[in-house]
Amino acid sequence: KAGVTQTPRYLIKTRGQQVTLSCSPISGHRSVSWYQQTPGQGLQFLFEYFSETQRNKGNFPGRFSGRQFSNSRSEMNVSTLELGDSALYLCASSLAGRGWNTGELFFGEGSRLTVL
Amino acid sequence: GENVEQHPSTLSVQEGDSAVIKCTYSDSASNYFPWYKQELGKGPQLIIDIRSNVGEKKDQRIAVTLNKTAKHFSLHITETQPEDSAVYFCAARELDMRFGAGTRLTVKP
């Protein structure tokens, strides 16, 4: 069974630009979560999607957005990039239904974004 | 939302010793507490988890304990080996999963 796939793995952008990251979950997983990982801050929760609907959202500015498609693939977008947005962005999928979640998250290897 | 605190941030032990990492959480509604291990260049991977109706769980050299009253849980690794060196994250889930800041464990041969 293929794992969670994230693309691109590495990218460099400049301040003010925007970026789109993609995540393909494990087959059969309908829940996709996004996390930002920076040194010393651990994994900060961005948002979770289930069946094309945002189910939960973390404490990030509106520049961070996401969406989920009918095949459960998800994208996140960051607009007007700032230097502080440099981080590893991790996507995770889980087996979930409406109102329930088994709990375990399966992570991809992440997309490392550098903002210059 | 849920707030998870994790200590220590770094831990160095000799091979064969035990390692203990502790976490506290704030939301009493949290009901699932996993531990993840992250190796360099990889995404975090689940190593053990515990649900709120259980006080302790063990899997070979790894064990997790949960004290719901005090809202804290701990990871115990016995007979540590160099390949245990990694960053470990605790997490708590009620609606969504919130993570601690991580512990960098170094096992010296």
mmCIF file of C-alpha atoms in Angstrom:
data_model
loop_
_atom_site.group_PDB
_atom_site.id
_atom_site.type_symbol
_atom_site.label_atom_id
_atom_site.label_comp_id
_atom_site.label_asym_id
_atom_site.label_seq_id
_atom_site.Cartn_x
_atom_site.Cartn_y
_atom_site.Cartn_z
ATOM 1 C CA LYS A 1 0.000 0.000 0.000
ATOM 2 C CA ALA A 2 1.475 3.338 -1.022
ATOM 3 C CA GLY A 3 2.105 5.833 1.758
ATOM 4 C CA VAL A 4 1.294 9.523 1.913
ATOM 5 C CA THR A 5 2.905 11.363 -0.976
ATOM 6 C CA GLN A 6 3.794 15.033 -0.855
ATOM 7 C CA THR A 7 4.996 17.199 -3.712
ATOM 8 C CA PRO A 8 7.195 19.030 -4.216
ATOM 9 C CA ARG A 9 9.750 17.850 -1.668
ATOM 10 C CA TYR A 10 11.797 21.033 -1.789
ATOM 11 C CA LEU A 11 11.094 24.513 -3.054
ATOM 12 C CA ILE A 12 12.495 27.993 -2.781
ATOM 13 C CA LYS A 13 10.369 31.109 -3.042
ATOM 14 C CA THR A 14 10.857 34.810 -2.421
ATOM 15 C CA ARG A 15 8.894 37.056 -0.117
ATOM 16 C CA GLY A 16 5.526 38.088 -1.487
ATOM 17 C CA GLN A 17 5.130 35.054 -3.715
ATOM 18 C CA GLN A 18 2.593 32.340 -3.177
ATOM 19 C CA VAL A 19 3.034 28.578 -3.041
ATOM 20 C CA THR A 20 0.848 25.505 -3.450
ATOM 21 C CA LEU A 21 1.730 22.162 -1.870
ATOM 22 C CA SER A 22 0.096 18.875 -2.734
ATOM 23 C CA CYS A 23 -0.696 15.776 -0.707
ATOM 24 C CA SER A 24 -2.006 12.382 -1.803
ATOM 25 C CA PRO A 25 -3.275 10.364 1.166
ATOM 26 C CA ILE A 26 -3.165 6.629 1.662
ATOM 27 C CA SER A 27 -5.830 4.924 -0.403
ATOM 28 C CA GLY A 28 -9.084 4.754 1.568
ATOM 29 C CA HIS A 29 -8.134 7.540 3.966
ATOM 30 C CA ARG A 30 -10.584 10.416 3.764
ATOM 31 C CA SER A 31 -9.079 12.690 6.401
ATOM 32 C CA VAL A 32 -6.067 14.846 5.586
ATOM 33 C CA SER A 33 -4.315 17.126 8.081
ATOM 34 C CA TRP A 34 -1.565 19.661 7.513
ATOM 35 C CA TYR A 35 1.150 20.669 9.944
ATOM 36 C CA GLN A 36 3.927 23.238 9.912
ATOM 37 C CA GLN A 37 7.183 22.095 11.487
ATOM 38 C CA THR A 38 9.871 24.557 12.522
ATOM 39 C CA PRO A 39 12.877 24.029 14.825
ATOM 40 C CA GLY A 40 11.855 24.411 18.441
ATOM 41 C CA GLN A 41 8.138 24.768 17.653
ATOM 42 C CA GLY A 42 7.323 21.187 16.966
ATOM 43 C CA LEU A 43 4.370 20.456 14.734
ATOM 44 C CA GLN A 44 1.831 23.254 14.542
ATOM 45 C CA PHE A 45 -1.633 22.239 13.369
ATOM 46 C CA LEU A 46 -2.823 24.081 10.276
ATOM 47 C CA PHE A 47 -6.094 22.411 9.272
ATOM 48 C CA GLU A 48 -7.873 19.127 8.741
ATOM 49 C CA TYR A 49 -10.077 18.165 5.820
ATOM 50 C CA PHE A 50 -12.635 15.413 5.513
ATOM 51 C CA SER A 51 -14.816 14.772 2.478
ATOM 52 C CA GLU A 52 -13.814 18.067 0.874
ATOM 53 C CA THR A 53 -14.784 20.046 3.998
ATOM 54 C CA GLN A 54 -12.488 21.777 6.423
ATOM 55 C CA ARG A 55 -13.239 20.110 9.735
ATOM 56 C CA ASN A 56 -10.814 21.929 12.018
ATOM 57 C CA LYS A 57 -8.454 24.861 11.743
ATOM 58 C CA GLY A 58 -5.397 25.896 13.719
ATOM 59 C CA ASN A 59 -4.291 29.358 14.699
ATOM 60 C CA PHE A 60 -2.723 30.559 11.466
ATOM 61 C CA PRO A 61 -3.449 33.725 9.464
ATOM 62 C CA GLY A 62 -5.772 33.713 6.490
ATOM 63 C CA ARG A 63 -2.773 33.580 4.136
ATOM 64 C CA PHE A 64 -2.767 29.854 4.818
ATOM 65 C CA SER A 65 -5.562 28.006 3.087
ATOM 66 C CA GLY A 66 -6.313 24.555 1.856
ATOM 67 C CA ARG A 67 -8.752 22.385 0.058
ATOM 68 C CA GLN A 68 -9.560 18.765 -0.529
ATOM 69 C CA PHE A 69 -10.746 17.148 -3.712
ATOM 70 C CA SER A 70 -13.295 14.384 -4.220
ATOM 71 C CA ASN A 71 -10.494 11.799 -4.479
ATOM 72 C CA SER A 72 -9.254 12.932 -1.006
ATOM 73 C CA ARG A 73 -6.121 14.544 -2.413
ATOM 74 C CA SER A 74 -5.413 17.838 -0.710
ATOM 75 C CA GLU A 75 -3.577 21.048 -1.435
ATOM 76 C CA MET A 76 -2.503 23.863 0.797
ATOM 77 C CA ASN A 77 -1.690 27.353 -0.332
ATOM 78 C CA VAL A 78 0.298 30.100 1.307
ATOM 79 C CA SER A 79 -0.053 33.560 -0.192
ATOM 80 C CA THR A 80 2.145 36.624 0.272
ATOM 81 C CA LEU A 81 5.003 34.567 1.644
ATOM 82 C CA GLU A 82 7.015 35.855 4.597
ATOM 83 C CA LEU A 83 10.468 34.806 5.766
ATOM 84 C CA GLY A 84 8.872 33.160 8.813
ATOM 85 C CA ASP A 85 6.933 30.795 6.582
ATOM 86 C CA SER A 86 10.129 28.850 5.921
ATOM 87 C CA ALA A 87 9.391 25.419 7.356
ATOM 88 C CA LEU A 88 8.743 21.788 6.682
ATOM 89 C CA TYR A 89 5.073 21.325 5.802
ATOM 90 C CA LEU A 90 3.800 17.897 6.689
ATOM 91 C CA CYS A 91 0.658 16.248 5.472
ATOM 92 C CA ALA A 92 -0.923 13.324 7.295
ATOM 93 C CA SER A 93 -3.850 11.103 6.451
ATOM 94 C CA SER A 94 -6.026 9.015 8.714
ATOM 95 C CA LEU A 95 -8.886 6.597 8.568
ATOM 96 C CA ALA A 96 -11.958 8.539 9.560
ATOM 97 C CA GLY A 97 -15.654 8.888 9.060
ATOM 98 C CA ARG A 98 -18.206 11.543 9.830
ATOM 99 C CA GLY A 99 -17.769 12.329 13.508
ATOM 100 C CA TRP A 100 -15.099 9.722 14.191
ATOM 101 C CA ASN A 101 -11.418 9.139 13.652
ATOM 102 C CA THR A 102 -9.339 6.098 14.524
ATOM 103 C CA GLY A 103 -6.652 8.479 15.641
ATOM 104 C CA GLU A 104 -3.430 7.357 14.004
ATOM 105 C CA LEU A 105 -1.910 9.812 11.581
ATOM 106 C CA PHE A 106 0.238 8.598 8.715
ATOM 107 C CA PHE A 107 2.682 11.286 7.662
ATOM 108 C CA GLY A 108 4.330 12.033 4.382
ATOM 109 C CA GLU A 109 7.964 13.108 4.216
ATOM 110 C CA GLY A 110 7.030 16.748 3.908
ATOM 111 C CA SER A 111 7.615 19.686 1.626
ATOM 112 C CA ARG A 112 10.493 21.875 2.714
ATOM 113 C CA LEU A 113 9.798 25.493 1.870
ATOM 114 C CA THR A 114 12.504 28.129 1.987
ATOM 115 C CA VAL A 115 11.482 31.759 1.666
ATOM 116 C CA LEU A 116 14.239 34.198 0.708
ATOM 117 C CA GLY B 1 -7.762 24.439 21.718
ATOM 118 C CA GLU B 2 -5.575 21.717 23.139
ATOM 119 C CA ASN B 3 -2.132 22.683 24.438
ATOM 120 C CA VAL B 4 0.530 19.989 24.833
ATOM 121 C CA GLU B 5 3.778 20.592 26.699
ATOM 122 C CA GLN B 6 6.701 18.200 26.408
ATOM 123 C CA HIS B 7 9.868 17.799 28.496
ATOM 124 C CA PRO B 8 12.776 17.590 28.200
ATOM 125 C CA SER B 9 13.633 19.181 24.872
ATOM 126 C CA THR B 10 16.874 17.207 24.666
ATOM 127 C CA LEU B 11 17.889 13.963 26.334
ATOM 128 C CA SER B 12 21.175 12.117 26.161
ATOM 129 C CA VAL B 13 21.599 8.607 27.573
ATOM 130 C CA GLN B 14 24.127 5.804 27.418
ATOM 131 C CA GLU B 15 23.260 2.746 25.430
ATOM 132 C CA GLY B 16 21.384 0.312 27.628
ATOM 133 C CA ASP B 17 19.985 2.988 29.941
ATOM 134 C CA SER B 18 16.332 3.988 30.118
ATOM 135 C CA ALA B 19 14.841 7.179 28.721
ATOM 136 C CA VAL B 20 11.702 8.924 29.926
ATOM 137 C CA ILE B 21 9.861 11.744 28.159
ATOM 138 C CA LYS B 22 6.924 13.502 29.791
ATOM 139 C CA CYS B 23 3.966 15.441 28.409
ATOM 140 C CA THR B 24 1.040 17.336 29.836
ATOM 141 C CA TYR B 25 -2.153 18.330 28.079
ATOM 142 C CA SER B 26 -4.801 20.901 28.845
ATOM 143 C CA ASP B 27 -8.073 19.631 27.344
ATOM 144 C CA SER B 28 -9.715 17.049 29.584
ATOM 145 C CA ALA B 29 -11.801 15.939 26.587
ATOM 146 C CA SER B 30 -8.718 14.584 24.801
ATOM 147 C CA ASN B 31 -9.046 10.841 24.445
ATOM 148 C CA TYR B 32 -6.144 9.639 22.327
ATOM 149 C CA PHE B 33 -2.453 10.034 23.106
ATOM 150 C CA PRO B 34 0.095 8.856 20.540
ATOM 151 C CA TRP B 35 3.859 9.072 20.445
ATOM 152 C CA TYR B 36 5.699 9.644 17.205
ATOM 153 C CA LYS B 37 9.344 9.145 16.269
ATOM 154 C CA GLN B 38 10.897 11.302 13.590
ATOM 155 C CA GLU B 39 14.192 10.399 11.982
ATOM 156 C CA LEU B 40 16.231 12.827 9.950
ATOM 157 C CA GLY B 41 14.634 13.671 6.633
ATOM 158 C CA LYS B 42 11.498 11.663 7.302
ATOM 159 C CA GLY B 43 7.989 12.305 8.486
ATOM 160 C CA PRO B 44 6.965 11.306 12.029
ATOM 161 C CA GLN B 45 5.995 7.687 12.518
ATOM 162 C CA LEU B 46 3.741 6.285 15.218
ATOM 163 C CA ILE B 47 5.561 4.107 17.746
ATOM 164 C CA ILE B 48 2.926 3.615 20.429
ATOM 165 C CA ASP B 49 -0.400 5.088 21.447
ATOM 166 C CA ILE B 50 -2.833 4.935 24.337
ATOM 167 C CA ARG B 51 -6.500 5.759 24.700
ATOM 168 C CA SER B 52 -8.083 7.474 27.659
ATOM 169 C CA ASN B 53 -9.690 4.304 29.025
ATOM 170 C CA VAL B 54 -6.273 2.667 29.554
ATOM 171 C CA GLY B 55 -3.600 3.589 32.109
ATOM 172 C CA GLU B 56 -0.590 1.827 30.656
ATOM 173 C CA LYS B 57 0.465 0.110 27.461
ATOM 174 C CA LYS B 58 3.661 -1.718 26.615
ATOM 175 C CA ASP B 59 5.232 -2.868 23.370
ATOM 176 C CA GLN B 60 8.578 -4.597 23.840
ATOM 177 C CA ARG B 61 11.040 -1.923 25.022
ATOM 178 C CA ILE B 62 8.541 0.909 24.792
ATOM 179 C CA ALA B 63 5.805 1.758 27.267
ATOM 180 C CA VAL B 64 3.400 4.638 27.733
ATOM 181 C CA THR B 65 1.575 5.619 30.907
ATOM 182 C CA LEU B 66 -1.406 7.943 31.214
ATOM 183 C CA ASN B 67 -2.666 9.794 34.270
ATOM 184 C CA LYS B 68 -5.996 11.333 33.275
ATOM 185 C CA THR B 69 -6.535 13.050 36.600
ATOM 186 C CA ALA B 70 -3.242 14.897 36.379
ATOM 187 C CA LYS B 71 -3.501 15.199 32.578
ATOM 188 C CA HIS B 72 -0.057 13.893 31.888
ATOM 189 C CA PHE B 73 1.405 10.961 30.002
ATOM 190 C CA SER B 74 4.903 9.600 29.601
ATOM 191 C CA LEU B 75 6.987 7.546 27.210
ATOM 192 C CA HIS B 76 9.444 5.038 28.645
ATOM 193 C CA ILE B 77 12.147 3.403 26.539
ATOM 194 C CA THR B 78 14.191 0.686 28.218
ATOM 195 C CA GLU B 79 17.504 -0.825 27.101
ATOM 196 C CA THR B 80 18.089 2.049 24.692
ATOM 197 C CA GLN B 81 20.004 1.422 21.486
ATOM 198 C CA PRO B 82 21.778 3.866 19.141
ATOM 199 C CA GLU B 83 18.981 3.432 16.589
ATOM 200 C CA ASP B 84 16.563 4.905 19.143
ATOM 201 C CA SER B 85 18.268 8.268 18.530
ATOM 202 C CA ALA B 86 15.650 10.540 16.948
ATOM 203 C CA VAL B 87 13.163 13.279 17.773
ATOM 204 C CA TYR B 88 10.118 12.070 19.692
ATOM 205 C CA PHE B 89 6.777 13.879 19.756
ATOM 206 C CA CYS B 90 3.835 13.353 22.047
ATOM 207 C CA ALA B 91 0.369 14.360 20.943
ATOM 208 C CA ALA B 92 -3.181 14.571 22.189
ATOM 209 C CA ARG B 93 -6.384 14.391 20.208
ATOM 210 C CA GLU B 94 -9.881 15.506 20.955
ATOM 211 C CA LEU B 95 -11.130 16.971 17.672
ATOM 212 C CA ASP B 96 -7.772 17.426 16.002
ATOM 213 C CA MET B 97 -4.257 16.246 16.890
ATOM 214 C CA ARG B 98 -1.994 18.660 18.763
ATOM 215 C CA PHE B 99 1.697 17.946 19.252
ATOM 216 C CA GLY B 100 4.329 18.751 21.832
ATOM 217 C CA ALA B 101 7.493 20.600 20.802
ATOM 218 C CA GLY B 102 9.540 17.403 20.631
ATOM 219 C CA THR B 103 12.426 15.747 22.450
ATOM 220 C CA ARG B 104 15.719 15.074 20.732
ATOM 221 C CA LEU B 105 16.976 11.776 22.136
ATOM 222 C CA THR B 106 20.622 10.826 21.671
ATOM 223 C CA VAL B 107 21.769 7.349 22.657
ATOM 224 C CA LYS B 108 25.545 7.168 23.021
ATOM 225 C CA PRO B 109 27.144 3.815 22.198
#
